[in-house]
Coordinates of C-alpha atoms and ligand atoms in Angstrom, one line a residue:
X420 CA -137.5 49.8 191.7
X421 CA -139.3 46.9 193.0
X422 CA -137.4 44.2 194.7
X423 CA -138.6 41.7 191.0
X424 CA -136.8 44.1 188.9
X425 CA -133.2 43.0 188.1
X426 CA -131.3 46.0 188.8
X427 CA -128.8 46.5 186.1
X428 CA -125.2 47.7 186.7
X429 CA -125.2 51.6 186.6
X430 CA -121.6 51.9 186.7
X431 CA -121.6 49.8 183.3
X432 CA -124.7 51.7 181.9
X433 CA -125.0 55.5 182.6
X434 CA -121.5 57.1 180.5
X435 CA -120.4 58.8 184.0
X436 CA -116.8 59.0 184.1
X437 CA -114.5 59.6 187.2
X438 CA -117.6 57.3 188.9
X439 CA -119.4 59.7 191.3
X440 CA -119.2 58.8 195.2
X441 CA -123.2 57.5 195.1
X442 CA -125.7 57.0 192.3
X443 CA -129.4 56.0 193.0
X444 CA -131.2 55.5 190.7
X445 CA -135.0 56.7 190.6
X446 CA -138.1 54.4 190.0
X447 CA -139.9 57.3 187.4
X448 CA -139.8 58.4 184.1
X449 CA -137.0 59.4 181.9
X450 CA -136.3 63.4 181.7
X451 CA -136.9 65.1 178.2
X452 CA -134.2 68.0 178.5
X453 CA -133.8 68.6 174.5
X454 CA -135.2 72.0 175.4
X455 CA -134.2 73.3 179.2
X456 CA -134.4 76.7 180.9
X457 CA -131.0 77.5 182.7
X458 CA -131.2 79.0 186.3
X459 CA -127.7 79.8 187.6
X460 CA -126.2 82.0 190.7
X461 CA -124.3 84.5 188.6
X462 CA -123.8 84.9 184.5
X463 CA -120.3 83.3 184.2
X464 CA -121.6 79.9 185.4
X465 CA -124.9 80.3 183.3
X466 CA -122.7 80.9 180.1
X467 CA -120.5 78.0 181.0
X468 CA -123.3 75.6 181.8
X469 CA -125.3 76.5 178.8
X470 CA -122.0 75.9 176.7
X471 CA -121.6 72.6 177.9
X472 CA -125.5 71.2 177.5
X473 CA -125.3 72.9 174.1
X474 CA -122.5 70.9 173.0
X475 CA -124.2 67.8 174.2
X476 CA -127.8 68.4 172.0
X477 CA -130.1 70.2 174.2
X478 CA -131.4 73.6 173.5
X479 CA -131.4 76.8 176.0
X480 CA -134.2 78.4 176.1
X481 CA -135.7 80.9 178.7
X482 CA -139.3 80.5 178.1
X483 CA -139.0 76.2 178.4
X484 CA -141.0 75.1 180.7
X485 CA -138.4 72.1 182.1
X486 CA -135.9 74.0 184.3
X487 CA -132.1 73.1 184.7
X488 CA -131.8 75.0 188.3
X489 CA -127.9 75.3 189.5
X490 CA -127.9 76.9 193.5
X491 CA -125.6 77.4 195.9
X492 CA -126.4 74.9 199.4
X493 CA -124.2 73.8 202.0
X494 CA -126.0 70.7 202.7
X495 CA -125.4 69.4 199.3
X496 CA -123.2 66.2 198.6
X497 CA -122.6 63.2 200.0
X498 CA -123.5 62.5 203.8
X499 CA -121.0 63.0 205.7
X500 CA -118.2 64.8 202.9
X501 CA -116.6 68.1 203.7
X502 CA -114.9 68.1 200.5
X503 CA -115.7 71.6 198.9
X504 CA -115.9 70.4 195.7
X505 CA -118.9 68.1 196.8
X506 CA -122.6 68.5 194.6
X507 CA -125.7 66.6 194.3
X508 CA -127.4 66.6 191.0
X509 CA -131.0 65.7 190.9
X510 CA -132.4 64.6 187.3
X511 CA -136.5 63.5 187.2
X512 CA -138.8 64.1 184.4
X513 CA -140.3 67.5 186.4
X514 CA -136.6 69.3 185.8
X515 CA -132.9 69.3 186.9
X516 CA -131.9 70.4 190.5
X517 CA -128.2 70.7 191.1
X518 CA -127.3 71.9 194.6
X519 CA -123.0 72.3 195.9
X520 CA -121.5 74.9 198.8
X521 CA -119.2 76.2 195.9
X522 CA -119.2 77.6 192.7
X523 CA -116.6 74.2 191.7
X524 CA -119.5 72.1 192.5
X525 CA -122.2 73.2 190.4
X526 CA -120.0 73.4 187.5
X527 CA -119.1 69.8 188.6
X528 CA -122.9 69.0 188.2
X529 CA -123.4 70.3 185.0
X530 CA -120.6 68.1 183.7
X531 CA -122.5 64.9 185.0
X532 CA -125.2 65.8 183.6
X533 CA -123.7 66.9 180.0
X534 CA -122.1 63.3 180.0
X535 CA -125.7 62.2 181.5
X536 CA -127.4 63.7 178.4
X537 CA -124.8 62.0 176.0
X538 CA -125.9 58.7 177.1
X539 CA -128.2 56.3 174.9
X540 CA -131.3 57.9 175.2
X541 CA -129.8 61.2 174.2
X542 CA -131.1 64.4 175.8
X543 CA -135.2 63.6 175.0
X544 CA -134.4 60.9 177.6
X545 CA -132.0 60.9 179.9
X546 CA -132.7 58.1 183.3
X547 CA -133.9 59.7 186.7
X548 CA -131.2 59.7 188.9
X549 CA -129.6 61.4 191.8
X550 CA -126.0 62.0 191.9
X551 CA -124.1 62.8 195.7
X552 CA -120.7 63.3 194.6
X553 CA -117.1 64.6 195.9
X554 CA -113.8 63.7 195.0
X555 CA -111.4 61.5 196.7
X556 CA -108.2 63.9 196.3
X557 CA -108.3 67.7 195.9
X558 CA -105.1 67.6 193.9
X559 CA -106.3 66.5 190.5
X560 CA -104.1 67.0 187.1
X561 CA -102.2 66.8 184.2
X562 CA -98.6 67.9 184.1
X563 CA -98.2 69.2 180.3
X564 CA -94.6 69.7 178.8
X565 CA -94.3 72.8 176.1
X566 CA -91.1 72.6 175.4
X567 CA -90.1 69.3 173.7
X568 CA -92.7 70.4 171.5
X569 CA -94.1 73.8 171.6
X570 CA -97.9 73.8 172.1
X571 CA -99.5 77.6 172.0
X572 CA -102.5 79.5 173.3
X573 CA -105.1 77.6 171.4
X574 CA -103.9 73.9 172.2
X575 CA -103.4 75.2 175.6
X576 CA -107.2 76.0 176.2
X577 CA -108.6 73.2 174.0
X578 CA -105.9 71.1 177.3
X579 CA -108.1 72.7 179.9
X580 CA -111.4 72.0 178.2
X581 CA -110.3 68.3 178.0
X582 CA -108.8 68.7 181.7
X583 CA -112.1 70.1 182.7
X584 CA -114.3 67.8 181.3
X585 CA -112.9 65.0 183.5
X586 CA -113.3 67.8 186.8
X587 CA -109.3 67.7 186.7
X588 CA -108.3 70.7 188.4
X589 CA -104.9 71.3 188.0
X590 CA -102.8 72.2 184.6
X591 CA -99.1 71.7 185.6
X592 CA -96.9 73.0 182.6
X593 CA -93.2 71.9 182.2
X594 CA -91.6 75.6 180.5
X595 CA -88.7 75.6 180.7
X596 CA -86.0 72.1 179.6
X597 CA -82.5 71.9 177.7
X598 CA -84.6 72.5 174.4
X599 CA -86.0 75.6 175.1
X600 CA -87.5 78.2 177.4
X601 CA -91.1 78.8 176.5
X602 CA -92.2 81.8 179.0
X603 CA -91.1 85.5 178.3
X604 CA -90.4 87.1 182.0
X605 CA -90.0 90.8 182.0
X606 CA -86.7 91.0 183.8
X607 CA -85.4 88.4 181.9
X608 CA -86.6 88.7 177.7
X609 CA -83.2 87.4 176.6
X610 CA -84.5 84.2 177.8
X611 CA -87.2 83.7 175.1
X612 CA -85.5 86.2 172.6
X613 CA -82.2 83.3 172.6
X614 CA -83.8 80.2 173.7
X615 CA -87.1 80.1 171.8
X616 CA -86.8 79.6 168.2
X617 CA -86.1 75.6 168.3
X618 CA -87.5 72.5 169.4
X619 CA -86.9 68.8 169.3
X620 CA -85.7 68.2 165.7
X621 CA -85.5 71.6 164.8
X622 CA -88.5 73.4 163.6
X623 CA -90.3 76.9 165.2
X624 CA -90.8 76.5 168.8
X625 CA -92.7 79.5 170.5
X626 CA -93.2 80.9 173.7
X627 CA -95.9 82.5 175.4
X628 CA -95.9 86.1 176.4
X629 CA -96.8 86.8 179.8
X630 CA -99.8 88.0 178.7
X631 CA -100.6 85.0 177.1
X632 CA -100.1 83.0 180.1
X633 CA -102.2 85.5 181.8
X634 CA -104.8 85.2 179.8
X635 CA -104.6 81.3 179.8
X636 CA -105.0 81.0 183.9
X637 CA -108.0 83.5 183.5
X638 CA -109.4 81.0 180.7
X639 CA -108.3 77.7 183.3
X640 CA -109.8 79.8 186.0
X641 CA -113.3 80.3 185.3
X642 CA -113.1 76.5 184.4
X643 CA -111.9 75.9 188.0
X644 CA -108.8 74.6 186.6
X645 CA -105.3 75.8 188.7
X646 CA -102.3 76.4 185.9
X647 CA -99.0 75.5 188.1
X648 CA -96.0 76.6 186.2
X649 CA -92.6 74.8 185.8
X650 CA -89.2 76.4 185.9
X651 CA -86.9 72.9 186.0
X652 CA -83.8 73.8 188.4
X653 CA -80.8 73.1 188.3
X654 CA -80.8 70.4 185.7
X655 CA -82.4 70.2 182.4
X656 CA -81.3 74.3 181.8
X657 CA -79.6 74.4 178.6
X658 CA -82.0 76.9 177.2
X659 CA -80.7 79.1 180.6
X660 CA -77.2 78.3 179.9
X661 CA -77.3 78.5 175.9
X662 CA -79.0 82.4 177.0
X663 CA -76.4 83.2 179.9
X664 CA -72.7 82.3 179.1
X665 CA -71.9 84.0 182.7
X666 CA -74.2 80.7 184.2
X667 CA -71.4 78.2 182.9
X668 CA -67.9 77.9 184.8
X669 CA -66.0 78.6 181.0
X670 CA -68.3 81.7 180.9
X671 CA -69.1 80.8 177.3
X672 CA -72.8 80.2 176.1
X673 CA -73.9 76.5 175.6
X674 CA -75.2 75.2 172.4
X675 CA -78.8 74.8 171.4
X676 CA -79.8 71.7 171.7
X677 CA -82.4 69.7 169.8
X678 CA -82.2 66.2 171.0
X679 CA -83.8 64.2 173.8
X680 CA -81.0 63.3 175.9
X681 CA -81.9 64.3 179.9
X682 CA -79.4 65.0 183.0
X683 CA -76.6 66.8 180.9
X684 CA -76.9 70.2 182.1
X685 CA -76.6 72.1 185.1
X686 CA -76.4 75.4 187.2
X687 CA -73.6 76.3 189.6
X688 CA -74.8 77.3 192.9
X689 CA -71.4 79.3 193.5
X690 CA -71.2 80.9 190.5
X691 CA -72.1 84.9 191.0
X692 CA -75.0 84.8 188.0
X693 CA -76.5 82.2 189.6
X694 CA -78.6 83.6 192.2
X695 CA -79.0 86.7 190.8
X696 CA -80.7 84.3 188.1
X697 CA -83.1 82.4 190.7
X698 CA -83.9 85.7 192.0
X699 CA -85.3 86.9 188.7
X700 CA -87.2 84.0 187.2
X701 CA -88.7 82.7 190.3
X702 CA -89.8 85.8 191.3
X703 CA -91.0 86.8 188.2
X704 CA -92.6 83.6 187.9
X705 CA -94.4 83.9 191.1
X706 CA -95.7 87.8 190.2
X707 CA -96.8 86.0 186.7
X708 CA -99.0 83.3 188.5
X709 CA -102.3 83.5 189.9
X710 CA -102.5 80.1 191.7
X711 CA -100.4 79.5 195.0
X712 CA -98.0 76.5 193.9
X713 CA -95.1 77.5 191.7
X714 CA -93.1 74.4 190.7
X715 CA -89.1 74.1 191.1
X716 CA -88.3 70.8 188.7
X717 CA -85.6 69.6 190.4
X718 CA -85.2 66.2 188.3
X719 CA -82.5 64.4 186.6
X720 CA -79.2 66.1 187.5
X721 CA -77.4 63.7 187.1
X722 CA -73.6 65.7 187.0
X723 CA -73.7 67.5 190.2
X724 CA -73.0 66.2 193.9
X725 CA -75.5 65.2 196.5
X726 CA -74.7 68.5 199.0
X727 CA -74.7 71.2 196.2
X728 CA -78.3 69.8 194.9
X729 CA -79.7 70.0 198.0
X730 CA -78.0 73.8 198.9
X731 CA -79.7 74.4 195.3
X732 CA -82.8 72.5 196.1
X733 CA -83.2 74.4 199.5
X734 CA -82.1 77.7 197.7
X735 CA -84.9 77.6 195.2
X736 CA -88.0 76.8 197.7
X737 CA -86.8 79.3 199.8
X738 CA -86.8 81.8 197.0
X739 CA -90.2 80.5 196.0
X740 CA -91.6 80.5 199.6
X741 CA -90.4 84.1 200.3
X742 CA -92.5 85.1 196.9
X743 CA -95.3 83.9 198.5
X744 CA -96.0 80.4 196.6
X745 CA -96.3 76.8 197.8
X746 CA -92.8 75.2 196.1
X747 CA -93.6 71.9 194.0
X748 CA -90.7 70.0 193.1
X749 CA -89.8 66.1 191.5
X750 CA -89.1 63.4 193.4
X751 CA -85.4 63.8 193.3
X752 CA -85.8 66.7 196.3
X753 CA -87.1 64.0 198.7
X754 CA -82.8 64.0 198.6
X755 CA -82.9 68.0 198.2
X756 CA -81.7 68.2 202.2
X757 CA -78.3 68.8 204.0
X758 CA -79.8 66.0 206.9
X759 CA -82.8 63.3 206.0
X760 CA -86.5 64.4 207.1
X761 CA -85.3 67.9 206.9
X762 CA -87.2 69.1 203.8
X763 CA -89.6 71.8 204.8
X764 CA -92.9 71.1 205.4
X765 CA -95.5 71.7 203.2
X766 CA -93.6 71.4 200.1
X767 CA -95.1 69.1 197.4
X768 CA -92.9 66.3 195.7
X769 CA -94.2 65.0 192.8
X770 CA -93.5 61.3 192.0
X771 CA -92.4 59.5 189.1
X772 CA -89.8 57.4 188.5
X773 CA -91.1 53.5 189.9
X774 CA -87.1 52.5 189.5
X775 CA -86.1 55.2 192.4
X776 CA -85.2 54.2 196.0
X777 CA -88.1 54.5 198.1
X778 CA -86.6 55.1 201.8
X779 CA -86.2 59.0 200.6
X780 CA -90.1 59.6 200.2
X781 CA -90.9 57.9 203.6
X782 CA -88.0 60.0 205.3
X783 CA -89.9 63.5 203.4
X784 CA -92.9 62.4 204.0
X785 CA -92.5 62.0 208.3
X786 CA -91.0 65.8 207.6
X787 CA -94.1 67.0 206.5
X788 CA -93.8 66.8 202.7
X789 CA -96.8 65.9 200.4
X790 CA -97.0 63.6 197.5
X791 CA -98.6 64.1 194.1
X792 CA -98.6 60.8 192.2
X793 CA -97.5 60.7 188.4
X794 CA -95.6 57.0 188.6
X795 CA -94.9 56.8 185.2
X796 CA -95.9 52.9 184.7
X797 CA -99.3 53.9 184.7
X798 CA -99.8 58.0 184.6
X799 CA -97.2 58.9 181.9
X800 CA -99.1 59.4 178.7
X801 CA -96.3 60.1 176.7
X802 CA -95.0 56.0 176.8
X803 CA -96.7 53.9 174.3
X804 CA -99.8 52.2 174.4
X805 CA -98.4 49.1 172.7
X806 CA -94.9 48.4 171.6
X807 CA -96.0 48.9 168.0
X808 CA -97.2 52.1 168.8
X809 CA -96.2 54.9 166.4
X810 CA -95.8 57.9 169.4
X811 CA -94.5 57.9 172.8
X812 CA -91.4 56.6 174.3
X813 CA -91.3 53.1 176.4
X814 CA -88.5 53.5 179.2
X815 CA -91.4 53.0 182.3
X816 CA -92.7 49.8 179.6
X817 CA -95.9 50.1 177.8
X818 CA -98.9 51.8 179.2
X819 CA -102.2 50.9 177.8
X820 CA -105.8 51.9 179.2
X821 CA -106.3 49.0 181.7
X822 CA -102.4 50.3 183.1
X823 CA -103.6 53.7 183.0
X824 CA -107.0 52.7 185.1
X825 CA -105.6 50.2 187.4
X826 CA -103.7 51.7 190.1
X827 CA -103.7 52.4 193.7
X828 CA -101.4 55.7 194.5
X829 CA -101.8 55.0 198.2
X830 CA -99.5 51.7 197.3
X831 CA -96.9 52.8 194.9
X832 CA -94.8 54.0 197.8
X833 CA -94.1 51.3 200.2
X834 CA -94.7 52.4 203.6
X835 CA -95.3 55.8 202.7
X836 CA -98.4 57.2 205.2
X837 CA -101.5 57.3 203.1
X838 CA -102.8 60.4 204.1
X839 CA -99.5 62.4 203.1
X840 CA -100.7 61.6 199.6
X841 CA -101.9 65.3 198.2
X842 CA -103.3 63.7 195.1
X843 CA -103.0 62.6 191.7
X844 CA -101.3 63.8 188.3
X845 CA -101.6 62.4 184.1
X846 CA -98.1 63.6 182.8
X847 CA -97.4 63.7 179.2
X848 CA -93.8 64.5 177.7
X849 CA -93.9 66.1 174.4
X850 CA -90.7 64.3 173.1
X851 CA -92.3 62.8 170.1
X852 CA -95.9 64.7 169.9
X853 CA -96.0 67.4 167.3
X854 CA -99.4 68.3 166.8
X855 CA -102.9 69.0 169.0
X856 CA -103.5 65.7 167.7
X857 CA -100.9 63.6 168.1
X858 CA -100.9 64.8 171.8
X859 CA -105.2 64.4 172.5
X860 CA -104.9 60.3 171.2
X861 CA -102.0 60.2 173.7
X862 CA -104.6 61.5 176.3
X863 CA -107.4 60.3 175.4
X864 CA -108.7 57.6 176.5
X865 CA -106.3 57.9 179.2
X866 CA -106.9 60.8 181.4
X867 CA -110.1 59.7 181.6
X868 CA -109.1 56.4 183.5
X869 CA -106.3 58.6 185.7
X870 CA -109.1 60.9 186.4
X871 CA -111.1 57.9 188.0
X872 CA -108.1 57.3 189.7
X873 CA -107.9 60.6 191.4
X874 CA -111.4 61.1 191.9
X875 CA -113.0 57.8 192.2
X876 CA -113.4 55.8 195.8
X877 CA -111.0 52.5 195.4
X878 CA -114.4 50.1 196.5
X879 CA -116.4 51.4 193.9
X880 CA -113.3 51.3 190.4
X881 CA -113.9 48.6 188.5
X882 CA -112.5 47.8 185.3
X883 CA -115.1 46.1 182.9
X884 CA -117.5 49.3 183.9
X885 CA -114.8 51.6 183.6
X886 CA -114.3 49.7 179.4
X887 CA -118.0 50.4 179.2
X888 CA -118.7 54.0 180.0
X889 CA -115.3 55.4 178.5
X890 CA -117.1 53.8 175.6
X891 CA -120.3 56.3 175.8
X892 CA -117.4 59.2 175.8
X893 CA -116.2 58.6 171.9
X894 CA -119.3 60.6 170.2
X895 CA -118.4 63.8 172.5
X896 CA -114.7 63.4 172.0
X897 CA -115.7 63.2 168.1
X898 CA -118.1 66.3 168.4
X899 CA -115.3 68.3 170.2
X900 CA -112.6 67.1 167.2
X901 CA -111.0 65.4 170.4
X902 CA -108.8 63.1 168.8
X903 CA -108.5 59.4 170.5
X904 CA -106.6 56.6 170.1
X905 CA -109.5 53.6 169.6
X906 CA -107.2 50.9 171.5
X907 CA -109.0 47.6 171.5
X908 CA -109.0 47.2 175.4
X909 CA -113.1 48.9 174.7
X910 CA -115.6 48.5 172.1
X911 CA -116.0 51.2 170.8
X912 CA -119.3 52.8 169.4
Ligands
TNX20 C1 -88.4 61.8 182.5 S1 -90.4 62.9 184.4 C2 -88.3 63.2 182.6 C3 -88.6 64.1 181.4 C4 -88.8 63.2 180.2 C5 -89.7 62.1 180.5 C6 -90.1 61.3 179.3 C7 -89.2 63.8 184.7 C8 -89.3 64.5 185.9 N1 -88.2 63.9 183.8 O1 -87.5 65.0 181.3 O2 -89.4 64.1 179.2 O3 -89.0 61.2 181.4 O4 -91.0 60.3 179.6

């Protein structure tokens, strides 16, 4: 561009959204890519690329003559990034070039570009650009609870498309909660044959086999998407202790329970079932799951003293680490140790609750833990967008887009060191959402502005942008049948 030509805002005007790392763009004609040929390094990505530019207009043909080329280079991405997620994608009117180390990075590339292609020229004329992009934090997600509400197979994968789409990487799902237990484990089927059948208010519940939740981190997989399962210990286990009569003290099963009450139950470290239990879901658990984190729970127990949670607490990452997974655990386990600091290293705490004392975090955090941030003021889809609202709860206040986008997780910890922050997590609590629905205009447009969080440099946010290209998202979300709630922080098209 010559220096006469007012350069207009490119964060406001191309629909790119987390914001890449560095966006030029090129003095030269707009790219026609309504017809493209699709060169990719092995069939799996070609399929998945030619899915994603197919959803967003253009056509895949071999025998076009304008090339969409994806190819492995470690010199791609930003100068001076060693992120292995980094990519450059190169758009001109001779073609598409998009070059990353990894697999994750090309796939990356092709979402740009499918949300490059969405923009207002459409795909007969999308700008010339070059993209150098990598995220800011590898740990990327959305913590997802199935039990409040029980949410099957097919929601599941439509989660990971919408997860994907914003080059989220992590799934985390809550399975296990006083309501119900929602994974079948082979040493354990009484647990889904007892504890299964209900939800909050009543109605079918569900589980998924284990070969459902195989299938599922195959499907997340291939998406480059890491499902992180939840067994919540040693609180929030009525569906254990409804199952197991021998887990309570009286020996008697508990009652089911469909209400939303937290904190009220509890395992018994000294009780004979209870390791024996550990023993068997965790490790089953850990067999079951293909990724290397395998998350404890650990929040809310609110009936049992400080030394006996942290035996339990030390109990179940120990179980967890011997099975060969990376423990991830609430924010409560910060506490989970016999002295302060002594948490082991390595383990992942993930926090929420902004009303906590903070002392505990800094304390893990000098031991060696890591932090993944879901402070529920501005990451918890599940509250409200506005107190008329008709879903979601309000205990962490209202959170509407601007609260969603508007965050720094390297400050919600006072004094906590910046670089023991592991990343960032969306969490939505199914207390109130029923339906595919009800759950995607809870997310959307949310996740998108927690995706910028986690993947966008903090110089280069910026609000009035942000309104504007989560904007140029709605006609996808309405071609997927991505429901969204239209809140009137954007104008939308
Ligand atoms: C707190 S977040 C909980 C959940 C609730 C959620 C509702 C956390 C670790 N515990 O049990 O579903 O609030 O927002």
């Amino acid at each position: 561009m010559s220096a006469a030509t007012p350069v207009p805002d490119l964060r406001a005007t191309l629909p790119l959204v987390p914001w890449p790392s560095a966006v030029e763009a090129l003095d030269a004609p707009v790219a026609g890519l309504a017809v493209v040929r699709l060169d990719a390094p092995d069939d799996e990505l070609r399929e998945l690329a030619a899915e994603l530019l197919v959803a967003a207009g253009a056509q895949v043909d071999p025998a076009a003559t304008v090339s969409v080329a994806l190819s492995l280079d470690a010199d791609a991405g930003p100068a001076g990034s060693a992120s292995p997620e980094r990519y450059t994608l190169r758009v001109t009117s001779d073609g598409v070039v998009a070059t990353a180390p990894e697999r994750v990075g090309l796939l990356h590339a092709v979402r740009t570009l499918r949300q490059l292609l969405g923009g207002t020229g459409g795909p007969d004329a999308v700008p010339a650009v070059v993209v150098r992009d990598a995220p800011r934090y590898r740990w990327r997600g959305l913590s997802l609870d199935v039990v409040r509400h029980f949410f099957g197979p097919a929601d599941l994968r439509a989660v990971v498309d919408l997860v994907a789409a914003f080059k989220l990487r992590v799934l985390h799902l809550h399975l296990t909660d006083d309501q119900g237990w929602r994974i079948e484990l082979p040493s354990r089927p009484e647990l889904t044959e007892k504890a299964s059948q209900t939800q909050v208010g009543g109605g079918p519940g569900g589980y998924l086999t284990g070969a459902e939740f195989r299938d599922l981190q195959r499907y997340a997989a291939a998406r480059f998407v890491t499902v992180v399962p939840e067994i919540d210990l040693p609180g929030h286990v009525n569906a254990a202790t409804h199952t197991y009569g021998d887990l309570n003290p009286d020996g008697r099963p508990t009652d089911v329970y469909e209400g939303i009450e937290v904190g009220f139950s509890r395992l018994w470290l000294d009780l004979p079932a209870t390791e024996p239990f550990l023993r068997d879901v965790l490790g089953d658990l850990a067999r079951l799951t293909d990724g290397p984190y395998v998350h404890v729970g650990g929040d809310e127990v609110h009936t049992m003293d400080a030394d006996e949670y942290a035996r339990f607490v030390e109990r179940a990452g120990s179980i967890v680490r011997d099975a060969g997974k990376t423990p991830v655990m609430w924010q409560e386990a910060a506490r989970g140790t016999l002295a302060p600091g002594t948490l082991a290293p390595g383990t992942l705490l993930q926090y929420w609750d902004p009303k906590a004392d903070r002392e505990p975090f800094v304390d893990a955090a000098r031991a060696g833990a890591r932090f993944i941030m879901s402070a529920a003021d501005h990451a918890y889809l599940d509250m409200k967008y506005t107190p008329e609202h008709p879903l979601g709860l309000d205990w962490a206040g209202c959170v509407e887009l601007r609260d969603a986008y508007e965050w720094e997780p390297e400050e919600v910890i006072p004094g906590l060191p910046a670089d023991s922050v592991e990343g960032v997590s969306a969490a939505v609590w199914t207390e109130t959402l029923t339906t595919r629905d009800e759950l995607f205009s809870m997310l959307l447009p949310r996740l998108p502005a927690v995706a910028e969080v986690a993947w966008t440099a903090p110089a280069s946010k910026d609000w009035a942008a942000f309104r504007a290209r989560v904007a140029g998202q709605a006609p996808a979300w309405r071609d997927a049948g991505w429901e969204f709630h239209p809140t009137p922080q954007v104008d939308w098209p």
